[in-house]
Coordinates of C-alpha atoms and ligand atoms in Angstrom, one line a residue:
M1 CA 115.7 80.3 59.5
P2 CA 113.8 77.8 61.1
I3 CA 111.1 79.3 63.0
L4 CA 110.9 77.0 65.6
S5 CA 114.3 74.6 66.5
A6 CA 114.9 71.9 69.1
R7 CA 118.3 70.8 70.2
K8 CA 119.0 67.6 72.0
V9 CA 116.4 68.0 73.5
C10 CA 115.5 65.3 76.0
K11 CA 112.9 65.1 78.7
Q12 CA 113.1 62.7 81.5
Y13 CA 109.1 62.0 83.3
G14 CA 110.1 60.7 87.2
A15 CA 113.0 59.7 89.1
G16 CA 114.8 56.2 89.9
P17 CA 113.1 53.4 89.2
V18 CA 109.8 54.8 87.5
Q19 CA 112.0 56.7 85.2
V20 CA 110.6 57.3 81.5
Q21 CA 113.2 58.6 79.1
A22 CA 110.7 60.6 76.5
L23 CA 113.1 62.6 74.6
L24 CA 116.2 61.1 73.9
D25 CA 118.8 64.0 71.9
V26 CA 115.7 65.6 69.7
D27 CA 116.9 67.5 66.9
L28 CA 114.2 69.2 64.6
D29 CA 113.6 72.1 62.3
V30 CA 110.5 74.0 61.5
A31 CA 110.8 76.3 58.5
T32 CA 107.8 79.6 58.9
G33 CA 105.2 77.9 57.0
E34 CA 105.6 74.5 57.2
F35 CA 103.5 72.1 58.0
I36 CA 104.4 69.2 59.7
A37 CA 103.3 65.3 61.0
I38 CA 104.8 64.0 63.5
M39 CA 103.9 60.0 63.6
G40 CA 104.8 56.8 65.8
P41 CA 103.6 54.8 67.9
S42 CA 101.9 55.4 71.1
G43 CA 104.2 55.8 73.9
C44 CA 106.8 57.1 71.5
G45 CA 106.8 60.7 72.6
K46 CA 105.1 62.5 70.3
S47 CA 103.3 64.8 72.6
T48 CA 105.8 65.6 74.5
L49 CA 107.5 66.5 71.7
L50 CA 104.3 68.3 70.7
Q51 CA 104.1 70.0 74.4
V52 CA 107.9 71.3 75.2
L53 CA 108.2 72.3 71.4
G54 CA 104.9 73.8 72.5
A55 CA 106.2 75.6 75.4
I56 CA 104.0 73.6 78.0
D57 CA 106.3 72.2 79.3
T58 CA 110.1 72.3 79.4
P59 CA 112.7 69.5 78.2
T60 CA 114.9 68.1 81.4
T61 CA 118.0 69.4 79.0
G62 CA 118.7 70.8 76.0
Q63 CA 116.5 73.7 74.0
V64 CA 113.6 75.0 72.4
L65 CA 113.9 77.8 70.1
L66 CA 110.5 79.7 68.7
D67 CA 112.1 83.0 66.8
S68 CA 115.6 82.0 68.1
Q69 CA 114.8 82.9 71.4
D70 CA 115.5 80.1 73.8
L71 CA 112.2 79.2 75.9
G72 CA 114.6 77.7 78.8
G73 CA 115.7 81.4 79.3
L74 CA 112.9 82.7 79.5
S75 CA 110.7 83.3 82.6
D76 CA 106.9 81.8 83.0
T77 CA 104.7 84.8 82.6
A78 CA 106.8 85.6 79.6
R79 CA 106.8 81.9 78.6
S80 CA 102.4 82.5 79.3
L81 CA 102.6 85.6 77.0
I82 CA 104.4 83.5 73.5
R83 CA 101.8 80.6 74.3
R84 CA 98.8 83.9 75.1
R85 CA 100.3 85.6 71.7
R86 CA 102.3 83.8 69.1
I87 CA 101.5 80.1 69.3
G88 CA 97.6 78.4 69.3
F89 CA 97.0 75.1 71.0
V90 CA 94.7 72.7 69.3
F91 CA 93.7 68.9 71.1
Q92 CA 91.8 65.2 70.3
K93 CA 89.5 66.6 73.8
I94 CA 87.4 69.7 72.1
N95 CA 87.5 72.2 74.8
L96 CA 84.8 74.1 74.4
L97 CA 83.4 75.8 77.3
P98 CA 79.0 74.4 77.4
T99 CA 77.5 77.2 78.3
L100 CA 78.8 79.8 75.8
S101 CA 77.9 80.2 72.7
A102 CA 80.3 79.2 69.7
A103 CA 81.1 83.0 69.4
E104 CA 82.2 83.4 73.0
N105 CA 84.2 80.4 73.5
V106 CA 86.1 82.2 69.9
A107 CA 86.2 84.9 71.8
L108 CA 87.7 83.7 75.3
P109 CA 90.9 84.2 74.7
L110 CA 91.0 88.0 73.5
R111 CA 88.1 88.3 76.7
I112 CA 91.4 87.0 78.9
D113 CA 93.9 89.5 77.5
G114 CA 91.2 92.5 78.1
L115 CA 89.7 92.7 75.1
A116 CA 86.0 94.5 76.0
R117 CA 83.4 91.5 74.5
R118 CA 81.7 94.6 72.2
A119 CA 86.0 94.2 70.5
A120 CA 86.4 90.7 70.9
L121 CA 82.8 89.5 69.5
P122 CA 82.8 90.5 65.6
R123 CA 86.5 88.9 65.6
A124 CA 85.0 85.8 66.7
K125 CA 82.2 85.6 64.1
A126 CA 84.8 86.6 61.8
A127 CA 87.3 83.6 62.9
L128 CA 84.7 81.4 62.7
E129 CA 83.6 82.3 59.2
Q130 CA 87.3 81.8 58.5
V131 CA 86.5 77.8 59.9
G132 CA 83.1 77.8 57.5
L133 CA 80.8 77.9 61.0
A134 CA 79.5 82.4 60.8
H135 CA 75.4 80.4 60.9
R136 CA 76.3 78.7 64.3
A137 CA 78.2 81.8 66.2
D138 CA 75.3 82.2 68.6
H139 CA 74.9 78.9 68.7
F140 CA 76.1 76.3 72.4
P141 CA 78.6 73.2 72.3
H142 CA 75.8 71.0 72.5
E143 CA 74.2 72.2 69.4
M144 CA 77.1 71.8 67.3
S145 CA 77.8 68.1 65.5
G146 CA 81.6 67.2 66.7
G147 CA 83.2 68.4 63.0
E148 CA 81.8 71.3 64.0
Q149 CA 82.5 71.9 67.9
Q150 CA 86.4 71.1 66.8
R151 CA 86.5 74.1 63.6
A152 CA 85.3 76.7 66.3
A153 CA 87.8 75.1 68.3
I154 CA 90.8 76.1 65.6
A155 CA 88.6 79.0 64.4
R156 CA 89.5 80.0 68.6
A157 CA 93.2 79.1 68.1
L158 CA 93.1 81.0 64.9
L159 CA 92.2 83.8 66.6
I160 CA 95.2 85.7 67.7
H161 CA 96.8 85.2 64.6
P162 CA 99.4 82.5 65.7
A163 CA 102.7 81.9 64.1
V164 CA 102.4 78.1 65.3
I165 CA 99.8 75.7 65.7
F166 CA 100.0 72.9 68.2
A167 CA 97.6 70.4 66.7
D168 CA 97.4 66.5 69.2
E169 CA 95.6 64.1 67.6
P170 CA 93.7 67.3 66.1
T171 CA 91.2 64.6 63.9
G172 CA 90.8 61.8 66.5
A173 CA 87.6 62.0 68.1
L174 CA 85.9 62.8 64.4
D175 CA 84.4 60.8 61.7
S176 CA 86.8 60.9 58.0
S177 CA 85.2 63.6 56.3
N178 CA 85.5 66.2 58.9
A179 CA 88.9 64.7 59.6
Q180 CA 89.5 66.2 55.7
R181 CA 87.5 69.4 56.6
I182 CA 89.9 69.7 59.6
I183 CA 93.4 68.8 58.0
E184 CA 92.1 70.9 54.4
L185 CA 92.1 73.9 57.3
L186 CA 95.5 73.7 59.0
R187 CA 96.8 73.1 54.9
T188 CA 94.8 76.7 54.0
C189 CA 97.2 78.3 57.0
A190 CA 100.1 76.6 56.6
D191 CA 99.8 77.5 52.5
G192 CA 98.9 81.8 54.3
G193 CA 102.5 81.6 56.7
Q194 CA 101.2 79.5 59.5
T195 CA 103.4 77.3 60.7
I196 CA 101.9 74.1 61.8
V197 CA 103.0 70.9 64.0
M198 CA 100.5 67.6 63.6
V199 CA 100.7 65.3 65.9
T200 CA 98.0 62.1 64.2
H201 CA 97.8 58.0 64.0
D202 CA 96.2 58.6 60.3
A203 CA 99.7 57.9 57.4
N204 CA 96.5 59.6 54.7
L205 CA 96.4 62.9 56.4
A206 CA 99.5 63.2 57.0
R207 CA 100.6 63.4 53.6
R208 CA 98.4 66.2 53.5
A209 CA 101.2 67.4 55.8
D210 CA 105.1 68.8 54.3
R211 CA 106.8 66.2 56.2
I212 CA 106.3 63.7 58.6
V213 CA 108.9 63.2 61.2
V214 CA 108.6 59.7 62.5
M215 CA 109.5 58.6 66.0
S216 CA 110.3 55.2 67.9
D217 CA 111.5 55.6 71.2
G218 CA 111.7 59.0 72.3
R219 CA 114.1 59.7 68.7
I220 CA 113.5 60.8 65.8
V221 CA 113.9 58.5 63.3
D222 CA 113.1 59.7 60.3
G223 CA 111.9 63.0 58.3
A224 CA 111.8 62.9 54.5
P225 CA 109.1 64.6 52.8
A226 CA 105.5 63.9 53.2
D227 CA 105.2 62.3 49.2
E228 CA 108.0 60.3 49.6
S229 CA 107.4 59.0 53.2
S230 CA 106.6 55.6 54.1
A231 CA 104.7 55.9 57.4
T232 CA 101.8 54.4 57.2
F233 CA 101.1 54.1 61.9
S234 CA 97.7 53.4 61.9
P235 CA 95.3 53.3 64.4
A236 CA 95.3 49.0 64.5
E237 CA 99.1 49.2 65.1
E238 CA 98.3 50.8 68.5
G239 CA 99.3 49.1 71.9
R240 CA 100.9 45.8 70.0
Ligands
ADP301 P1 102.7 59.6 72.4 O1 101.9 60.5 72.2 O2 103.9 59.3 71.7 O3 101.7 58.1 73.0 P2 104.2 60.1 75.1 O4 104.9 61.8 75.1 O5 102.7 61.0 75.4 O6 103.1 59.5 74.1 O7 104.5 59.5 76.4 C1 106.1 59.6 75.8 C2 106.2 58.7 77.3 O8 106.3 59.4 78.5 C3 105.4 57.2 77.3 O9 106.4 56.6 78.2 C4 104.4 57.5 78.6 O10 104.1 56.6 79.2 C5 105.6 58.5 79.3 N1 104.7 59.5 80.0 C6 104.5 60.3 79.4 N2 103.5 62.0 80.3 C7 104.1 61.8 81.8 C8 104.1 61.7 82.6 N3 103.7 63.2 83.1 N4 104.7 61.1 84.1 C9 104.7 59.9 83.4 N5 105.7 60.3 82.5 C10 104.8 60.2 81.4

């Protein structure tokens, strides 16, 4: 039983002459604990697919099922609860709040959920320890490297033990050794039973996933296991 499924998902932006068909009949099943990498040239629909799968956006037609539940049948409140309780997001742009320490940033989802500071902070510190950043708990974002900031953002996503982690170019702003470290962190999450859906340009990093899903013009055109995939999208191919 897949934890996450897309059934004939289409997504259109705009209408009339400016209409863009970003996703076209996308079918996808992701198993619990599976780590998938989504690749493909710029504009092929990768981020749109991630947002639709992650309940940030809704498909124009088709269904997205999480835990066999059709997200389209839920109220906005129920969907936002799923986003807060079952899903974690990591983006290329590291969005830590500059006036909060690393631990306070990581604790934020719990604080928003109404948990007291003294209960939230120890859990945030434990999450920071999980990503090798216990020593940075009281540091502010500007006192941390880009790689450390992204690890803190991942700690924040991990805090609620989400069933599915969506990562959109999580290593896009990082050098290769920090990028490698982030991927290994995601790999460890998948090995521990969490499901990872990651968009990346980097074929070397994508190889640490279990499966590489290749998109082109809004469709999935390949979905081979990572060790058999011939996907080779690189930033140099972007914009061609
Ligand atoms: P990728 O992540 O592969 O670069 P996107 O999912 O961002 O691709 O975009 C897919 C297509 O949808 C592109 O043609 C893009 O210009 C278009 N698109 C994305 N977001 C919007 C939006 N909010 N409004 C209109 N068009 C959009």
